[in-house]
Coordinates of N, CA and C in Angstrom, one line a residue:
A1 N 126.7 -71.0 -21.6 CA 126.5 -71.7 -22.9 C 127.7 -72.4 -23.3
L2 N 127.6 -73.6 -24.0 CA 128.7 -74.4 -24.5 C 129.0 -74.0 -25.9
P3 N 130.2 -74.3 -26.4 CA 130.5 -74.0 -27.8 C 129.5 -74.6 -28.8
N4 N 129.0 -75.8 -28.5 CA 128.1 -76.4 -29.5 C 126.6 -76.0 -29.2
D5 N 126.5 -75.2 -28.2 CA 125.1 -74.7 -27.8 C 125.2 -73.2 -27.4
P6 N 125.5 -72.4 -28.4 CA 125.8 -70.9 -28.1 C 124.6 -70.2 -27.5
E7 N 123.4 -70.7 -27.7 CA 122.2 -70.1 -27.2 C 121.8 -70.5 -25.8
G8 N 122.4 -71.6 -25.4 CA 122.1 -72.1 -24.0 C 120.8 -72.9 -23.8
Y9 N 120.5 -73.6 -24.9 CA 119.2 -74.4 -24.8 C 119.4 -75.8 -24.3
A10 N 120.7 -76.3 -24.1 CA 120.9 -77.7 -23.7 C 120.2 -78.1 -22.4
P11 N 120.0 -77.2 -21.4 CA 119.3 -77.6 -20.2 C 117.8 -77.9 -20.4
T12 N 117.3 -77.5 -21.5 CA 115.9 -77.7 -21.8 C 115.7 -79.1 -22.5
A13 N 116.7 -79.8 -22.7 CA 116.7 -81.1 -23.5 C 115.7 -82.1 -22.8
G14 N 114.9 -82.7 -23.7 CA 113.9 -83.7 -23.2 C 112.7 -83.1 -22.6
S15 N 112.4 -81.9 -22.8 CA 111.2 -81.3 -22.3 C 109.9 -81.9 -22.9
D16 N 108.9 -82.1 -22.1 CA 107.6 -82.5 -22.6 C 106.8 -81.4 -23.2
V17 N 106.9 -80.2 -22.5 CA 106.1 -79.0 -22.9 C 107.1 -77.9 -22.9
V18 N 107.0 -77.1 -24.0 CA 107.8 -75.8 -24.0 C 106.8 -74.7 -24.1
V19 N 106.9 -73.7 -23.2 CA 106.1 -72.5 -23.2 C 106.9 -71.4 -23.7
V20 N 106.5 -70.8 -24.8 CA 107.3 -69.7 -25.5 C 106.7 -68.3 -25.1
T21 N 107.4 -67.6 -24.4 CA 107.0 -66.2 -24.0 C 107.9 -65.2 -24.6
S22 N 109.0 -65.6 -25.3 CA 110.0 -64.7 -25.8 C 109.4 -63.7 -26.8
G23 N 110.0 -62.5 -26.7 CA 109.6 -61.4 -27.6 C 109.6 -60.1 -26.9
M24 N 109.4 -59.1 -27.7 CA 109.3 -57.7 -27.2 C 107.9 -57.5 -26.5
P25 N 107.9 -57.1 -25.3 CA 106.6 -56.9 -24.6 C 105.8 -55.8 -25.1
R26 N 104.5 -55.8 -24.9 CA 103.6 -54.8 -25.4 C 103.8 -53.6 -24.5
K27 N 103.8 -52.4 -25.1 CA 103.9 -51.1 -24.3 C 102.6 -50.3 -24.4
P28 N 102.4 -49.4 -23.5 CA 101.2 -48.6 -23.6 C 101.0 -48.0 -25.0
G29 N 99.8 -48.1 -25.5 CA 99.5 -47.5 -26.9 C 99.8 -48.5 -28.0
M30 N 100.5 -49.6 -27.7 CA 100.8 -50.6 -28.8 C 99.7 -51.6 -28.9
S31 N 99.4 -52.1 -30.1 CA 98.5 -53.2 -30.2 C 99.4 -54.5 -30.2
R32 N 98.7 -55.6 -30.1 CA 99.5 -56.9 -30.1 C 100.1 -57.0 -31.5
E33 N 99.4 -56.6 -32.6 CA 99.8 -56.7 -33.9 C 101.1 -55.9 -34.2
D34 N 101.3 -54.8 -33.5 CA 102.5 -54.0 -33.7 C 103.8 -54.7 -33.4
L35 N 103.7 -55.8 -32.8 CA 104.9 -56.6 -32.4 C 105.4 -57.6 -33.4
I36 N 104.6 -57.8 -34.5 CA 104.8 -58.9 -35.4 C 106.2 -59.0 -36.0
G37 N 106.7 -57.9 -36.5 CA 108.0 -57.9 -37.2 C 109.1 -58.4 -36.3
V38 N 109.2 -57.8 -35.1 CA 110.3 -58.2 -34.2 C 110.1 -59.6 -33.6
N39 N 108.9 -59.9 -33.2 CA 108.7 -61.1 -32.5 C 108.7 -62.3 -33.4
A40 N 108.4 -62.2 -34.6 CA 108.4 -63.3 -35.6 C 109.8 -63.9 -35.6
K41 N 110.8 -63.1 -35.7 CA 112.2 -63.5 -35.7 C 112.6 -64.2 -34.4
I42 N 112.2 -63.6 -33.3 CA 112.5 -64.1 -32.0 C 111.9 -65.5 -31.8
V43 N 110.6 -65.6 -32.0 CA 109.8 -66.8 -31.8 C 110.3 -67.9 -32.7
K44 N 110.6 -67.6 -33.9 CA 111.1 -68.6 -34.8 C 112.4 -69.2 -34.3
S45 N 113.3 -68.4 -33.9 CA 114.6 -68.8 -33.4 C 114.5 -69.6 -32.1
V46 N 113.6 -69.2 -31.2 CA 113.4 -69.9 -29.9 C 112.9 -71.3 -30.2
V47 N 111.8 -71.4 -31.0 CA 111.2 -72.6 -31.2 C 112.1 -73.6 -31.9
D48 N 112.9 -73.1 -32.9 CA 113.8 -74.0 -33.6 C 114.9 -74.6 -32.7
Q49 N 115.4 -73.7 -31.8 CA 116.4 -74.2 -30.8 C 115.8 -75.2 -29.8
A50 N 114.6 -74.9 -29.3 CA 114.0 -75.7 -28.3 C 113.6 -77.1 -28.9
L51 N 113.2 -77.1 -30.2 CA 112.8 -78.3 -30.9 C 114.0 -79.2 -31.1
K52 N 115.1 -78.6 -31.3 CA 116.4 -79.4 -31.6 C 116.7 -80.2 -30.4
Y53 N 116.4 -79.7 -29.2 CA 116.8 -80.4 -28.0 C 115.6 -81.2 -27.4
S54 N 114.4 -80.9 -27.8 CA 113.2 -81.6 -27.3 C 112.3 -81.9 -28.5
P55 N 112.7 -82.8 -29.4 CA 111.9 -83.1 -30.6 C 110.5 -83.6 -30.4
N56 N 110.2 -84.1 -29.2 CA 108.8 -84.6 -29.0 C 107.9 -83.7 -28.2
A57 N 108.4 -82.4 -28.0 CA 107.7 -81.5 -27.1 C 106.4 -81.0 -27.7
Y58 N 105.5 -80.6 -26.8 CA 104.3 -79.8 -27.2 C 104.7 -78.3 -26.9
F59 N 104.2 -77.5 -27.8 CA 104.5 -76.0 -27.7 C 103.3 -75.2 -27.4
I60 N 103.4 -74.4 -26.3 CA 102.4 -73.4 -26.0 C 102.9 -72.0 -26.3
I61 N 102.3 -71.3 -27.2 CA 102.8 -70.0 -27.6 C 102.0 -68.9 -26.9
I62 N 102.8 -68.0 -26.2 CA 102.2 -66.9 -25.6 C 102.6 -65.5 -26.2
S63 N 103.7 -65.5 -26.9 CA 104.3 -64.3 -27.5 C 103.2 -63.7 -28.5
N64 N 103.2 -62.4 -28.4 CA 102.2 -61.6 -29.3 C 102.8 -61.2 -30.6
P65 N 102.0 -61.0 -31.6 CA 100.6 -61.3 -31.7 C 100.4 -62.9 -31.7
M66 N 99.7 -63.4 -30.7 CA 99.7 -64.8 -30.4 C 99.2 -65.7 -31.5
D67 N 98.1 -65.3 -32.1 CA 97.5 -66.1 -33.2 C 98.5 -66.3 -34.3
A68 N 99.1 -65.2 -34.7 CA 100.1 -65.2 -35.8 C 101.3 -66.0 -35.4
M69 N 101.8 -65.8 -34.2 CA 103.0 -66.5 -33.7 C 102.7 -68.1 -33.6
T70 N 101.5 -68.4 -33.3 CA 101.1 -69.9 -33.3 C 101.1 -70.4 -34.7
F71 N 100.6 -69.6 -35.6 CA 100.5 -70.0 -37.0 C 101.9 -70.1 -37.6
L72 N 102.8 -69.2 -37.2 CA 104.2 -69.2 -37.7 C 104.9 -70.5 -37.1
T73 N 104.7 -70.8 -35.9 CA 105.3 -71.9 -35.3 C 104.9 -73.2 -36.0
L74 N 103.6 -73.4 -36.2 CA 103.1 -74.6 -36.9 C 103.7 -74.7 -38.3
K75 N 103.7 -73.6 -39.0 CA 104.2 -73.6 -40.4 C 105.7 -73.9 -40.5
D76 N 106.4 -73.2 -39.5 CA 107.9 -73.3 -39.5 C 108.4 -74.7 -39.1
T77 N 107.7 -75.3 -38.1 CA 108.2 -76.6 -37.6 C 107.6 -77.7 -38.4
K78 N 106.4 -77.5 -39.0 CA 105.7 -78.6 -39.7 C 105.3 -79.7 -38.8
L79 N 105.1 -79.4 -37.5 CA 104.6 -80.4 -36.6 C 103.2 -80.6 -36.8
P80 N 102.6 -81.7 -36.3 CA 101.2 -82.0 -36.4 C 100.5 -80.9 -35.5
R81 N 99.2 -80.6 -35.9 CA 98.6 -79.5 -35.2 C 98.3 -79.7 -33.8
N82 N 98.2 -81.0 -33.3 CA 97.9 -81.3 -31.9 C 99.0 -80.8 -31.0
R83 N 100.2 -80.6 -31.6 CA 101.4 -80.3 -30.7 C 101.7 -78.8 -30.6
I84 N 100.9 -77.9 -31.3 CA 101.1 -76.5 -31.2 C 99.8 -75.8 -30.7
L85 N 99.9 -75.2 -29.6 CA 98.7 -74.5 -29.0 C 99.1 -73.0 -28.7
G86 N 98.1 -72.1 -28.8 CA 98.3 -70.8 -28.4 C 97.5 -70.4 -27.2
Q87 N 98.2 -69.7 -26.3 CA 97.5 -69.4 -25.0 C 96.9 -67.9 -25.1
G88 N 95.7 -67.8 -25.2 CA 95.0 -66.5 -25.3 C 93.6 -66.6 -24.7
G89 N 92.9 -67.7 -25.1 CA 91.5 -67.9 -24.7 C 91.4 -68.1 -23.2
M90 N 92.4 -68.8 -22.6 CA 92.3 -69.1 -21.1 C 92.4 -67.7 -20.4
L91 N 93.4 -66.9 -20.8 CA 93.6 -65.6 -20.2 C 92.4 -64.7 -20.4
D92 N 91.9 -64.6 -21.6 CA 90.8 -63.7 -21.9 C 89.5 -64.2 -21.2
S93 N 89.4 -65.5 -21.0 CA 88.2 -66.1 -20.4 C 88.2 -65.8 -18.9
S94 N 89.4 -65.8 -18.3 CA 89.5 -65.4 -16.8 C 89.1 -64.0 -16.6
R95 N 89.5 -63.1 -17.5 CA 89.1 -61.7 -17.4 C 87.6 -61.6 -17.6
F96 N 87.1 -62.3 -18.5 CA 85.6 -62.3 -18.8 C 84.9 -62.7 -17.5
R97 N 85.3 -63.8 -16.9 CA 84.6 -64.2 -15.7 C 84.7 -63.2 -14.6
Y98 N 85.8 -62.5 -14.5 CA 86.0 -61.4 -13.5 C 85.0 -60.3 -13.7
F99 N 84.9 -59.8 -15.0 CA 84.0 -58.7 -15.3 C 82.5 -59.2 -15.2
L100 N 82.2 -60.4 -15.5 CA 80.9 -60.9 -15.3 C 80.5 -60.9 -13.9
A101 N 81.4 -61.4 -13.0 CA 81.1 -61.4 -11.6 C 80.9 -60.0 -11.1
Q102 N 81.6 -59.0 -11.6 CA 81.4 -57.6 -11.2 C 80.0 -57.2 -11.6
A103 N 79.6 -57.5 -12.8 CA 78.3 -57.1 -13.4 C 77.2 -57.7 -12.5
L104 N 77.3 -59.0 -12.2 CA 76.3 -59.7 -11.4 C 76.2 -59.1 -10.0
T105 N 77.3 -58.7 -9.4 CA 77.3 -58.1 -8.1 C 76.7 -56.8 -8.1
K106 N 76.9 -56.0 -9.1 CA 76.3 -54.7 -9.2 C 74.8 -54.8 -9.5
A107 N 74.4 -55.9 -10.1 CA 73.0 -56.1 -10.3 C 72.3 -56.7 -9.1
G108 N 73.0 -56.9 -8.0 CA 72.3 -57.3 -6.8 C 72.5 -58.8 -6.5
Y109 N 73.3 -59.5 -7.3 CA 73.5 -60.9 -7.1 C 75.0 -61.2 -6.9
P110 N 75.5 -61.0 -5.7 CA 76.9 -61.1 -5.4 C 77.5 -62.4 -6.0
A111 N 78.6 -62.3 -6.7 CA 79.2 -63.5 -7.3 C 80.7 -63.2 -7.3
T112 N 81.5 -64.3 -7.3 CA 82.9 -64.2 -7.5 C 83.2 -64.9 -8.8
P113 N 84.4 -64.6 -9.4 CA 84.8 -65.3 -10.7 C 84.7 -66.8 -10.6
A114 N 84.9 -67.4 -9.4 CA 84.8 -68.8 -9.2 C 83.4 -69.4 -9.4
D115 N 82.4 -68.5 -9.2 CA 81.0 -68.9 -9.4 C 80.6 -68.9 -10.9
V116 N 81.4 -68.2 -11.7 CA 81.0 -67.9 -13.1 C 81.8 -68.8 -14.0
D117 N 81.0 -69.2 -15.0 CA 81.6 -70.0 -16.1 C 81.4 -69.2 -17.4
G118 N 82.5 -68.8 -18.0 CA 82.4 -68.0 -19.3 C 83.6 -68.3 -20.2
M119 N 83.4 -68.2 -21.5 CA 84.4 -68.5 -22.4 C 84.6 -67.4 -23.5
V120 N 85.8 -67.2 -23.9 CA 86.1 -66.3 -25.0 C 86.8 -67.0 -26.1
I121 N 86.3 -66.8 -27.3 CA 86.9 -67.5 -28.5 C 87.3 -66.4 -29.5
G122 N 87.8 -66.8 -30.7 CA 88.2 -65.9 -31.7 C 89.6 -65.5 -31.5
G123 N 90.0 -64.4 -32.2 CA 91.4 -63.9 -32.1 C 91.7 -63.3 -30.8
H124 N 93.0 -63.4 -30.4 CA 93.5 -62.8 -29.2 C 93.9 -61.4 -29.4
G125 N 92.9 -60.5 -29.7 CA 93.1 -59.1 -29.9 C 92.0 -58.3 -29.3
D126 N 92.3 -57.0 -29.1 CA 91.3 -56.1 -28.5 C 90.0 -56.0 -29.3
T127 N 90.1 -56.2 -30.6 CA 88.9 -56.1 -31.4 C 88.4 -57.4 -32.0
T128 N 89.2 -58.5 -31.8 CA 88.9 -59.8 -32.5 C 88.4 -60.8 -31.5
M129 N 88.6 -60.7 -30.2 CA 88.1 -61.7 -29.3 C 86.6 -61.6 -29.2
I130 N 86.0 -62.8 -28.8 CA 84.5 -62.9 -28.8 C 84.1 -63.5 -27.4
P131 N 83.8 -62.7 -26.4 CA 83.3 -63.2 -25.2 C 81.8 -63.7 -25.4
L132 N 81.6 -65.0 -25.1 CA 80.3 -65.6 -25.4 C 79.3 -65.5 -24.2
V133 N 78.6 -64.4 -24.3 CA 77.6 -64.1 -23.2 C 76.5 -65.2 -23.2
S134 N 76.2 -65.7 -24.4 CA 75.1 -66.7 -24.5 C 75.4 -68.0 -23.8
K135 N 76.7 -68.3 -23.6 CA 77.1 -69.5 -23.0 C 77.5 -69.3 -21.5
A136 N 77.5 -68.1 -21.0 CA 78.0 -67.8 -19.7 C 76.9 -68.1 -18.6
T137 N 77.4 -68.7 -17.5 CA 76.5 -69.0 -16.4 C 77.1 -68.7 -15.1
V138 N 76.2 -68.6 -14.1 CA 76.7 -68.4 -12.7 C 76.0 -69.5 -11.9
N139 N 76.8 -70.4 -11.4 CA 76.4 -71.6 -10.7 C 75.3 -72.3 -11.5
G140 N 75.6 -72.4 -12.8 CA 74.8 -73.2 -13.7 C 73.6 -72.5 -14.3
V141 N 73.3 -71.2 -13.9 CA 72.2 -70.5 -14.4 C 72.7 -69.4 -15.3
P142 N 72.0 -69.2 -16.5 CA 72.5 -68.2 -17.4 C 72.6 -66.8 -16.8
V143 N 73.7 -66.1 -17.1 CA 73.9 -64.8 -16.5 C 72.9 -63.8 -16.9
S144 N 72.2 -64.0 -18.0 CA 71.2 -63.1 -18.5 C 70.0 -63.1 -17.6
Q145 N 69.8 -64.0 -16.7 CA 68.7 -64.0 -15.8 C 69.0 -63.1 -14.6
F146 N 70.2 -62.7 -14.4 CA 70.6 -61.9 -13.3 C 71.0 -60.4 -13.6
A147 N 71.6 -60.2 -14.8 CA 72.1 -58.9 -15.1 C 71.5 -58.4 -16.4
S148 N 71.3 -57.1 -16.6 CA 70.7 -56.6 -17.8 C 71.7 -56.7 -19.0
K149 N 71.2 -56.6 -20.2 CA 72.0 -56.6 -21.4 C 73.1 -55.5 -21.3
K150 N 72.7 -54.3 -20.8 CA 73.6 -53.2 -20.7 C 74.8 -53.6 -19.8
K151 N 74.5 -54.2 -18.7 CA 75.6 -54.6 -17.8 C 76.5 -55.7 -18.4
L152 N 75.9 -56.6 -19.1 CA 76.6 -57.7 -19.7 C 77.5 -57.2 -20.9
D153 N 76.9 -56.2 -21.6 CA 77.7 -55.6 -22.7 C 78.9 -54.9 -22.2
E154 N 78.7 -54.2 -21.0 CA 79.9 -53.6 -20.4 C 81.0 -54.6 -20.0
A155 N 80.5 -55.7 -19.5 CA 81.5 -56.8 -19.1 C 82.3 -57.3 -20.3
V156 N 81.6 -57.4 -21.5 CA 82.2 -57.8 -22.7 C 83.2 -56.7 -23.2
A157 N 82.8 -55.5 -23.1 CA 83.7 -54.4 -23.6 C 84.9 -54.3 -22.7
N158 N 84.7 -54.4 -21.4 CA 85.9 -54.4 -20.4 C 86.8 -55.6 -20.7
T159 N 86.3 -56.7 -21.0 CA 87.1 -57.9 -21.3 C 88.0 -57.7 -22.5
M160 N 87.4 -57.1 -23.5 CA 88.1 -56.9 -24.8 C 89.3 -56.0 -24.7
V161 N 89.2 -55.0 -23.8 CA 90.3 -54.1 -23.6 C 91.1 -54.4 -22.3
G162 N 90.9 -55.6 -21.7 CA 91.5 -55.9 -20.5 C 93.0 -55.9 -20.6
G163 N 93.6 -56.4 -21.7 CA 95.1 -56.4 -21.9 C 95.6 -54.9 -22.0
A164 N 94.9 -54.1 -22.8 CA 95.3 -52.7 -22.9 C 95.2 -51.9 -21.6
T165 N 94.2 -52.2 -20.9 CA 94.0 -51.6 -19.6 C 95.1 -51.9 -18.6
L166 N 95.5 -53.1 -18.5 CA 96.6 -53.5 -17.7 C 98.0 -52.9 -18.2
T167 N 98.2 -53.0 -19.5 CA 99.4 -52.4 -20.0 C 99.5 -50.9 -19.7
K168 N 98.4 -50.2 -19.7 CA 98.5 -48.8 -19.4 C 98.7 -48.6 -17.9
L169 N 98.2 -49.5 -17.0 CA 98.4 -49.4 -15.6 C 99.8 -49.7 -15.1
I170 N 100.4 -50.8 -15.7 CA 101.7 -51.3 -15.2 C 102.8 -51.0 -16.2
G171 N 102.5 -50.4 -17.4 CA 103.6 -50.0 -18.3 C 104.2 -51.0 -19.2
T172 N 103.7 -52.3 -19.1 CA 104.1 -53.4 -19.9 C 103.1 -54.5 -19.9
S173 N 103.4 -55.6 -20.6 CA 102.4 -56.7 -20.7 C 102.2 -57.3 -19.3
A174 N 101.0 -57.8 -19.1 CA 100.7 -58.6 -17.9 C 101.6 -59.8 -17.9
W175 N 101.8 -60.4 -16.7 CA 102.6 -61.6 -16.5 C 101.9 -62.6 -15.6
Y176 N 101.3 -62.2 -14.5 CA 100.8 -63.2 -13.6 C 99.6 -64.0 -14.2
A177 N 98.6 -63.3 -14.7 CA 97.5 -64.1 -15.3 C 97.8 -64.9 -16.5
P178 N 98.6 -64.4 -17.4 CA 99.1 -65.3 -18.5 C 99.9 -66.5 -18.0
G179 N 100.7 -66.3 -17.0 CA 101.4 -67.4 -16.5 C 100.5 -68.4 -15.8
A180 N 99.5 -68.0 -15.1 CA 98.6 -68.9 -14.5 C 97.8 -69.7 -15.5
A181 N 97.4 -69.0 -16.6 CA 96.6 -69.7 -17.6 C 97.5 -70.7 -18.3
A182 N 98.8 -70.3 -18.6 CA 99.7 -71.3 -19.3 C 99.9 -72.5 -18.4
S183 N 100.0 -72.3 -17.1 CA 100.3 -73.3 -16.1 C 99.1 -74.4 -16.2
M184 N 97.9 -73.9 -16.2 CA 96.7 -74.8 -16.3 C 96.8 -75.6 -17.6
M185 N 97.2 -75.0 -18.7 CA 97.3 -75.8 -19.9 C 98.4 -76.8 -19.9
V186 N 99.6 -76.5 -19.3 CA 100.6 -77.4 -19.1 C 100.2 -78.6 -18.2
E187 N 99.5 -78.3 -17.1 CA 99.0 -79.4 -16.3 C 98.0 -80.3 -17.0
S188 N 97.2 -79.7 -17.8 CA 96.2 -80.5 -18.5 C 96.9 -81.5 -19.5
I189 N 98.0 -81.1 -20.1 CA 98.8 -81.9 -20.9 C 99.5 -83.0 -20.1
L190 N 100.3 -82.6 -19.2 CA 101.2 -83.5 -18.4 C 100.4 -84.5 -17.6
H191 N 99.2 -84.1 -17.1 CA 98.5 -85.0 -16.2 C 97.3 -85.6 -17.0
D192 N 97.2 -85.4 -18.3 CA 96.2 -85.9 -19.1 C 94.8 -85.6 -18.6
Q193 N 94.6 -84.4 -18.2 CA 93.3 -84.0 -17.5 C 92.2 -83.8 -18.5
K194 N 92.5 -83.7 -19.8 CA 91.4 -83.6 -20.8 C 90.4 -82.5 -20.5
K195 N 90.9 -81.3 -20.1 CA 90.1 -80.2 -19.8 C 89.6 -79.6 -21.1
I196 N 88.4 -79.0 -21.1 CA 88.0 -78.2 -22.3 C 88.5 -76.8 -22.1
V197 N 89.5 -76.4 -22.9 CA 90.2 -75.2 -22.8 C 90.0 -74.3 -24.0
P198 N 89.6 -73.1 -23.9 CA 89.6 -72.2 -25.1 C 91.1 -71.8 -25.4
C199 N 91.6 -72.2 -26.6 CA 93.0 -71.9 -26.9 C 93.1 -71.8 -28.4
C200 N 94.2 -71.3 -28.8 CA 94.5 -71.1 -30.3 C 94.9 -72.4 -30.9
C201 N 94.0 -72.8 -31.9 CA 94.3 -74.1 -32.6 C 94.3 -73.9 -34.1
Y202 N 95.0 -74.8 -34.8 CA 95.0 -74.8 -36.2 C 93.7 -75.5 -36.7
L203 N 92.9 -74.8 -37.5 CA 91.6 -75.4 -37.9 C 91.7 -76.0 -39.3
E204 N 91.1 -77.1 -39.5 CA 91.0 -77.8 -40.8 C 89.5 -78.1 -41.1
G205 N 88.8 -77.0 -41.2 CA 87.3 -77.2 -41.5 C 86.4 -76.9 -40.4
E206 N 86.9 -76.9 -39.1 CA 86.1 -76.6 -38.0 C 85.7 -75.1 -38.0
Y207 N 84.5 -74.9 -37.6 CA 83.9 -73.5 -37.6 C 84.0 -72.9 -39.0
G208 N 84.0 -73.7 -40.0 CA 84.0 -73.2 -41.4 C 85.3 -72.6 -41.8
Q209 N 86.4 -72.9 -41.1 CA 87.7 -72.2 -41.3 C 88.8 -73.2 -41.6
N210 N 89.7 -72.8 -42.5 CA 90.8 -73.7 -42.9 C 92.1 -72.9 -42.9
D211 N 93.2 -73.5 -42.5 CA 94.6 -72.9 -42.6 C 94.7 -71.6 -41.8
I212 N 94.3 -71.7 -40.6 CA 94.3 -70.6 -39.7 C 94.4 -71.1 -38.2
C213 N 95.1 -70.3 -37.4 CA 95.2 -70.6 -36.0 C 94.4 -69.5 -35.3
I214 N 93.4 -69.9 -34.5 CA 92.4 -69.0 -33.9 C 91.8 -69.7 -32.7
G215 N 91.3 -68.9 -31.7 CA 90.8 -69.4 -30.5 C 89.5 -70.2 -30.6
V216 N 89.5 -71.4 -30.2 CA 88.3 -72.2 -30.1 C 88.4 -73.2 -28.9
P217 N 87.3 -73.7 -28.4 CA 87.5 -74.7 -27.2 C 88.0 -76.0 -27.7
A218 N 88.9 -76.6 -27.0 CA 89.5 -77.9 -27.3 C 89.7 -78.7 -26.1
V219 N 89.7 -80.0 -26.3 CA 90.0 -80.9 -25.2 C 91.6 -81.1 -25.2
I220 N 92.2 -80.7 -24.0 CA 93.6 -80.7 -23.9 C 94.0 -81.9 -23.0
G221 N 94.8 -82.8 -23.5 CA 95.3 -83.9 -22.7 C 96.7 -84.3 -23.1
R222 N 97.1 -85.5 -22.8 CA 98.5 -86.0 -23.0 C 99.0 -85.9 -24.5
K223 N 98.0 -85.9 -25.4 CA 98.3 -85.8 -26.8 C 98.1 -84.3 -27.3
G224 N 98.2 -83.4 -26.4 CA 98.0 -82.0 -26.7 C 96.5 -81.7 -27.1
I225 N 96.3 -81.1 -28.3 CA 94.9 -80.9 -28.7 C 94.3 -82.2 -29.1
E226 N 93.5 -82.8 -28.3 CA 92.9 -84.1 -28.6 C 91.6 -84.0 -29.4
K227 N 90.9 -82.9 -29.2 CA 89.6 -82.8 -29.9 C 89.2 -81.3 -29.9
I228 N 88.8 -80.8 -31.0 CA 88.2 -79.4 -31.1 C 86.7 -79.5 -30.9
V229 N 86.2 -78.8 -29.9 CA 84.8 -78.8 -29.5 C 84.0 -77.8 -30.3
K230 N 83.0 -78.3 -31.0 CA 82.1 -77.5 -31.8 C 81.0 -76.9 -30.9
L231 N 80.9 -75.6 -30.8 CA 79.9 -74.9 -30.1 C 78.8 -74.4 -31.1
D232 N 77.6 -74.4 -30.6 CA 76.4 -73.9 -31.4 C 76.4 -72.4 -31.1
L233 N 77.0 -71.6 -32.0 CA 77.0 -70.2 -31.9 C 75.7 -69.5 -32.4
T234 N 75.4 -68.4 -31.8 CA 74.2 -67.6 -32.2 C 74.6 -67.0 -33.6
K235 N 73.7 -66.5 -34.3 CA 74.0 -65.9 -35.6 C 74.9 -64.8 -35.5
E236 N 74.7 -64.0 -34.4 CA 75.6 -62.8 -34.2 C 77.0 -63.3 -33.8
E237 N 77.1 -64.3 -33.0 CA 78.5 -64.8 -32.6 C 79.2 -65.4 -33.8
A238 N 78.4 -66.1 -34.7 CA 79.0 -66.7 -35.9 C 79.6 -65.6 -36.8
A239 N 78.8 -64.5 -36.9 CA 79.3 -63.4 -37.8 C 80.5 -62.8 -37.2
K240 N 80.6 -62.7 -35.9 CA 81.7 -62.1 -35.2 C 82.9 -63.0 -35.4
F241 N 82.7 -64.3 -35.4 CA 83.8 -65.3 -35.6 C 84.4 -65.1 -37.0
E242 N 83.5 -65.0 -38.0 CA 84.0 -64.8 -39.4 C 84.8 -63.5 -39.5
A243 N 84.4 -62.5 -38.8 CA 85.1 -61.2 -38.9 C 86.4 -61.3 -38.2
S244 N 86.4 -62.0 -37.0 CA 87.7 -62.2 -36.3 C 88.7 -63.0 -37.1
A245 N 88.2 -64.1 -37.8 CA 89.1 -64.9 -38.6 C 89.7 -64.1 -39.7
A246 N 88.9 -63.2 -40.3 CA 89.4 -62.3 -41.4 C 90.5 -61.4 -40.9
A247 N 90.3 -60.9 -39.7 CA 91.3 -60.0 -39.1 C 92.6 -60.8 -38.8
V248 N 92.5 -62.0 -38.3 CA 93.6 -62.8 -38.0 C 94.4 -63.2 -39.3
R249 N 93.6 -63.5 -40.4 CA 94.3 -63.8 -41.7 C 95.1 -62.5 -42.2
K250 N 94.5 -61.4 -41.9 CA 95.2 -60.1 -42.4 C 96.5 -60.0 -41.6
T251 N 96.6 -60.3 -40.4 CA 97.8 -60.3 -39.6 C 98.8 -61.4 -40.1
N252 N 98.2 -62.5 -40.4 CA 99.1 -63.6 -40.9 C 99.7 -63.2 -42.2
Q253 N 99.0 -62.4 -43.0 CA 99.6 -62.0 -44.3 C 100.8 -61.2 -44.1
V254 N 100.9 -60.5 -43.0 CA 102.1 -59.7 -42.7 C 103.4 -60.7 -42.6
L255 N 103.1 -61.9 -42.1 CA 104.2 -62.9 -42.0 C 104.8 -63.2 -43.4
H256 N 104.0 -63.2 -44.4 CA 104.4 -63.4 -45.7 C 105.2 -62.2 -46.3
E257 N 104.6 -61.0 -45.9 CA 105.2 -59.8 -46.4 C 106.6 -59.5 -45.9
I258 N 106.8 -60.0 -44.6 CA 108.1 -59.8 -44.0 C 109.0 -61.0 -44.2
K259 N 108.5 -62.0 -45.0 CA 109.2 -63.2 -45.4 C 109.6 -64.0 -44.2
A260 N 108.7 -64.0 -43.2 CA 108.8 -64.9 -42.0 C 108.3 -66.3 -42.4
L261 N 107.5 -66.4 -43.4 CA 107.0 -67.7 -43.9 C 107.4 -67.9 -45.3

């Protein structure tokens, strides 16, 4: 580190995309929300330093609790919403596809995650994420044609505790799958791929929500979040999204209570 750069951020100067993973990792028995007090200070410091050297960068937030940390980043930097993304939906969706493939295979229709298309929206939490079974397909065919509701419900339940399951197995937060998901988001920005990616976005009326960062599908390209995609949710999914948003807001309120905002 240099005298005028005590934190050592100078080598990041001119970055197009900054991926923020800094923070205390999740330990067995901890929820993502348990990390908010410590990680709010860390994320705020990291983002402020990175932005000083890369004023035009797009930020992808991975630090937990991710929805709250994305909200904090947007409010703290006052950057336009297209430049602040949270990575949770891509990771949760990859787990969803894995468990759906397992369910289909057990039902007598062998499938791999590559055969399955499935998306998770809502908050990035064990009780707030919403795996969308109604939109899930295998090679273009609805998964409900191959597996029973019981098997699909099991896939949903396993997806929702996927992070906690891995944390218990390895003793800390996962790293490979989150890294792979973040890499795909970075590539979509840098190469202007305009992929539809489930990610944490700041909403301004979409899905009936305002002033909140939460997981929804979005077109990701060279301008970051280029368009938020509106899905036709079932009545049950819409109700779950409302409940998820309420839970995310409750966590965001802690940011005010600890004076992070």
